[in-house]
Amino acid sequence: MAAGLFLTTAAQAADGVVKVTPLGSHDGEFCVLDRAMVFEDPDGTRILYDAGRTVAGPDDPRLGDIDVVLLSHVHGDHLGDKRIEKVNQGGCGSPEFPVATTPQSNTVEIALKKQAVLVTGSEMPAFLGAKLKAAGGDPSMSQLVRFGASKTVGGVTITTVPAVHSNGVSPAFLTGALSDHLSEAGVSVYVGPPTGYVLTFSNGLVTYLSGDTGITAEQKLVVHDHYAAKLVVMNIGDTYTTGPTEAAYVINDLIKPASVIPSHANEPATEGGKVKSGTRTATFRDAVQVPVHIPLSGRTLAFNGMGECVAGCD
């Protein structure tokens, strides 16, 4: 009986869909500082990626249960140096972030209250573990996955992959004399290289989360050749990360997934839920050779194991 139940559950997971819900600053739009997404495995495992500033803390009603929190790097727009109080405050191009979250961060506050595992690579786990401990939490909930290794939580296997970016901790996330000295010197503390992630879900879907990155050889050798990612969440914001044409090259020539979700556009990309002409998002969409699914806040997309959008699609 138990074996039959296990086989039925496994078959349901394999046939199920992965749900992806963007959590931006304005309902139904893709706005300037939108980063956060929740991924839900067919078995119910829920993963928050790069909470940043657009999640209204751990009590944001859009979050629900969270089992894992992922953080690509410690810059304030990803770690969360401040946050919205509620959605739809200010404009899509200039959201309001009235709640300061330093020195703990929005990410740590969410992980702590949700009792979620905080999974990162490089030297970030010790830094985030100290934050959890300072807030009265368990530092062992901040866990390391280095390049080439993996960790499984629920039905999802998580690994980190290289990203080409910087990863300095702002003095605002530190306390005492160290914070003061670093601020006066105009420098930040380095906590190892930034990361991207590859998630393998229980329905077979392999998803690459680029983090903030430029073009890397690993996008071909590791993400495509080894993991064969079928869904990509790709940063397109230019200046700080790959621009839209560079990101399109990554998708068309290096990874070749079945679908892509643009992220980190650093612009008010939509109006009324429609992509605005002349934006980086429009340039990327028009240059990419696979279906592009715009991450409209609060609108859930569903993907099968082959990376095809089967519900909530544009």
CSV table of N, CA and C in Angstrom, one decimal, residues 35-91:
chain,number,residue,atom,x,y,z
A,35,ARG,N,12.5,41.8,-9.1
A,35,ARG,CA,13.5,40.7,-9.1
A,35,ARG,C,12.8,39.4,-8.7
A,36,ALA,N,12.0,39.5,-7.7
A,36,ALA,CA,11.5,38.3,-6.9
A,36,ALA,C,10.6,37.4,-7.7
A,37,MET,N,10.8,36.1,-7.5
A,37,MET,CA,9.9,35.1,-8.1
A,37,MET,C,9.7,34.0,-7.1
A,38,VAL,N,8.6,33.4,-7.1
A,38,VAL,CA,8.3,32.1,-6.3
A,38,VAL,C,8.1,31.0,-7.3
A,39,PHE,N,8.9,29.9,-7.1
A,39,PHE,CA,8.7,28.7,-7.9
A,39,PHE,C,8.1,27.6,-7.0
A,40,GLU,N,7.1,27.0,-7.5
A,40,GLU,CA,6.4,25.9,-6.8
A,40,GLU,C,6.5,24.6,-7.6
A,41,ASP,N,7.1,23.6,-6.9
A,41,ASP,CA,7.3,22.3,-7.5
A,41,ASP,C,5.9,21.6,-7.5
A,42,PRO,N,5.7,20.6,-8.4
A,42,PRO,CA,4.4,19.8,-8.3
A,42,PRO,C,4.2,19.2,-7.0
A,43,ASP,N,5.2,18.9,-6.2
A,43,ASP,CA,5.0,18.3,-4.9
A,43,ASP,C,4.7,19.4,-3.8
A,44,GLY,N,4.7,20.6,-4.2
A,44,GLY,CA,4.3,21.7,-3.2
A,44,GLY,C,5.5,22.4,-2.6
A,45,THR,N,6.8,22.0,-2.9
A,45,THR,CA,7.9,22.7,-2.4
A,45,THR,C,8.0,24.1,-3.1
A,46,ARG,N,8.1,25.1,-2.2
A,46,ARG,CA,8.1,26.5,-2.7
A,46,ARG,C,9.4,27.2,-2.4
A,47,ILE,N,9.9,27.9,-3.5
A,47,ILE,CA,11.2,28.5,-3.5
A,47,ILE,C,11.1,30.0,-3.8
A,48,LEU,N,11.6,30.8,-3.0
A,48,LEU,CA,11.7,32.3,-3.2
A,48,LEU,C,13.1,32.6,-3.8
A,49,TYR,N,13.1,33.3,-4.9
A,49,TYR,CA,14.4,33.7,-5.5
A,49,TYR,C,14.5,35.2,-5.5
A,50,ASP,N,15.6,35.7,-4.9
A,50,ASP,CA,16.0,37.1,-4.9
A,50,ASP,C,14.8,38.0,-4.5
A,51,ALA,N,14.5,38.0,-3.2
A,51,ALA,CA,13.4,38.7,-2.7
A,51,ALA,C,13.5,40.2,-2.9
A,52,GLY,N,14.7,40.8,-2.8
A,52,GLY,CA,15.0,42.2,-3.1
A,52,GLY,C,14.1,43.1,-2.3
A,53,ARG,N,13.6,44.1,-3.0
A,53,ARG,CA,12.8,45.2,-2.4
A,53,ARG,C,11.3,45.1,-2.6
A,54,THR,N,10.9,44.2,-3.5
A,54,THR,CA,9.5,44.2,-3.9
A,54,THR,C,8.6,43.2,-3.2
A,55,VAL,N,9.1,42.5,-2.2
A,55,VAL,CA,8.3,41.6,-1.4
A,55,VAL,C,8.1,42.4,-0.1
A,56,ALA,N,6.9,42.5,0.4
A,56,ALA,CA,6.5,43.3,1.5
A,56,ALA,C,6.8,42.5,2.8
A,57,GLY,N,8.1,42.1,3.0
A,57,GLY,CA,8.5,41.4,4.2
A,57,GLY,C,7.9,40.0,4.3
A,58,PRO,N,8.1,39.3,5.4
A,58,PRO,CA,7.6,37.9,5.6
A,58,PRO,C,6.1,37.8,5.6
A,59,ASP,N,5.4,38.9,5.9
A,59,ASP,CA,4.0,38.9,6.0
A,59,ASP,C,3.3,39.3,4.7
A,60,ASP,N,4.0,39.4,3.7
A,60,ASP,CA,3.4,39.7,2.3
A,60,ASP,C,2.5,38.6,2.0
A,61,PRO,N,1.2,38.8,1.8
A,61,PRO,CA,0.2,37.8,1.6
A,61,PRO,C,0.5,37.0,0.3
A,62,ARG,N,1.3,37.5,-0.6
A,62,ARG,CA,1.6,36.8,-1.8
A,62,ARG,C,2.5,35.7,-1.6
A,63,LEU,N,3.3,35.7,-0.5
A,63,LEU,CA,4.3,34.7,-0.3
A,63,LEU,C,3.8,33.3,-0.1
A,64,GLY,N,2.8,33.1,0.9
A,64,GLY,CA,2.4,31.8,1.3
A,64,GLY,C,3.6,31.1,2.0
A,65,ASP,N,3.5,29.8,2.0
A,65,ASP,CA,4.6,29.0,2.6
A,65,ASP,C,5.9,29.1,1.7
A,66,ILE,N,7.0,29.2,2.4
A,66,ILE,CA,8.3,29.2,1.6
A,66,ILE,C,9.2,28.2,2.3
A,67,ASP,N,9.7,27.3,1.5
A,67,ASP,CA,10.6,26.2,2.0
A,67,ASP,C,12.1,26.6,1.8
A,68,VAL,N,12.4,27.3,0.8
A,68,VAL,CA,13.8,27.6,0.4
A,68,VAL,C,13.8,29.1,0.0
A,69,VAL,N,14.8,29.8,0.4
A,69,VAL,CA,15.1,31.1,-0.1
A,69,VAL,C,16.5,31.1,-0.8
A,70,LEU,N,16.5,31.6,-2.1
A,70,LEU,CA,17.7,31.7,-2.8
A,70,LEU,C,18.1,33.1,-3.0
A,71,LEU,N,19.4,33.4,-3.0
A,71,LEU,CA,19.9,34.7,-3.1
A,71,LEU,C,21.1,34.6,-4.1
A,72,SER,N,21.1,35.4,-5.2
A,72,SER,CA,22.2,35.3,-6.2
A,72,SER,C,23.4,36.1,-5.7
A,73,HIS,N,23.2,37.2,-5.0
A,73,HIS,CA,24.3,38.0,-4.5
A,73,HIS,C,23.7,39.0,-3.5
A,74,VAL,N,24.7,39.8,-2.9
A,74,VAL,CA,24.3,40.6,-1.7
A,74,VAL,C,24.0,42.0,-2.0
A,75,HIS,N,23.9,42.4,-3.3
A,75,HIS,CA,23.6,43.8,-3.5
A,75,HIS,C,22.2,44.2,-3.0
A,76,GLY,N,22.0,45.4,-2.6
A,76,GLY,CA,20.8,45.8,-1.9
A,76,GLY,C,19.5,45.5,-2.7
A,77,ASP,N,19.5,45.6,-4.0
A,77,ASP,CA,18.3,45.4,-4.8
A,77,ASP,C,18.0,43.9,-4.8
A,78,HIS,N,18.8,43.0,-4.4
A,78,HIS,CA,18.6,41.6,-4.3
A,78,HIS,C,18.4,41.1,-2.9
A,79,LEU,N,19.4,41.4,-2.0
A,79,LEU,CA,19.3,41.1,-0.6
A,79,LEU,C,18.2,41.8,0.1
A,80,GLY,N,17.9,43.1,-0.3
A,80,GLY,CA,16.8,43.8,0.2
A,80,GLY,C,17.3,44.8,1.4
A,81,ASP,N,17.7,45.9,1.0
A,81,ASP,CA,18.1,46.9,2.0
A,81,ASP,C,16.9,47.8,2.4
A,82,LYS,N,15.9,47.7,1.7
A,82,LYS,CA,14.6,48.4,2.0
A,82,LYS,C,13.5,47.6,1.2
A,83,ARG,N,12.3,47.9,1.5
A,83,ARG,CA,11.2,47.2,0.8
A,83,ARG,C,9.9,48.0,0.7
A,84,ILE,N,9.0,47.5,-0.1
A,84,ILE,CA,7.7,48.1,-0.2
A,84,ILE,C,7.0,47.8,1.1
A,85,GLU,N,6.0,48.6,1.5
A,85,GLU,CA,5.1,48.4,2.6
A,85,GLU,C,3.9,47.5,2.1
A,86,LYS,N,3.4,47.9,0.9
A,86,LYS,CA,2.4,47.1,0.2
A,86,LYS,C,2.5,47.4,-1.3
A,87,VAL,N,1.8,46.6,-2.1
A,87,VAL,CA,2.0,46.8,-3.5
A,87,VAL,C,1.3,48.0,-4.0
A,88,ASN,N,1.7,48.4,-5.2
A,88,ASN,CA,1.1,49.5,-6.0
A,88,ASN,C,1.3,50.9,-5.3
A,89,GLN,N,2.4,51.1,-4.6
A,89,GLN,CA,2.7,52.4,-4.0
A,89,GLN,C,3.7,53.1,-4.9
A,90,GLY,N,3.5,54.3,-5.3
A,90,GLY,CA,4.4,55.0,-6.2
A,90,GLY,C,4.1,54.5,-7.6
A,91,GLY,N,5.0,54.9,-8.5
A,91,GLY,CA,4.9,54.5,-9.9
A,91,GLY,C,5.7,53.3,-10.3
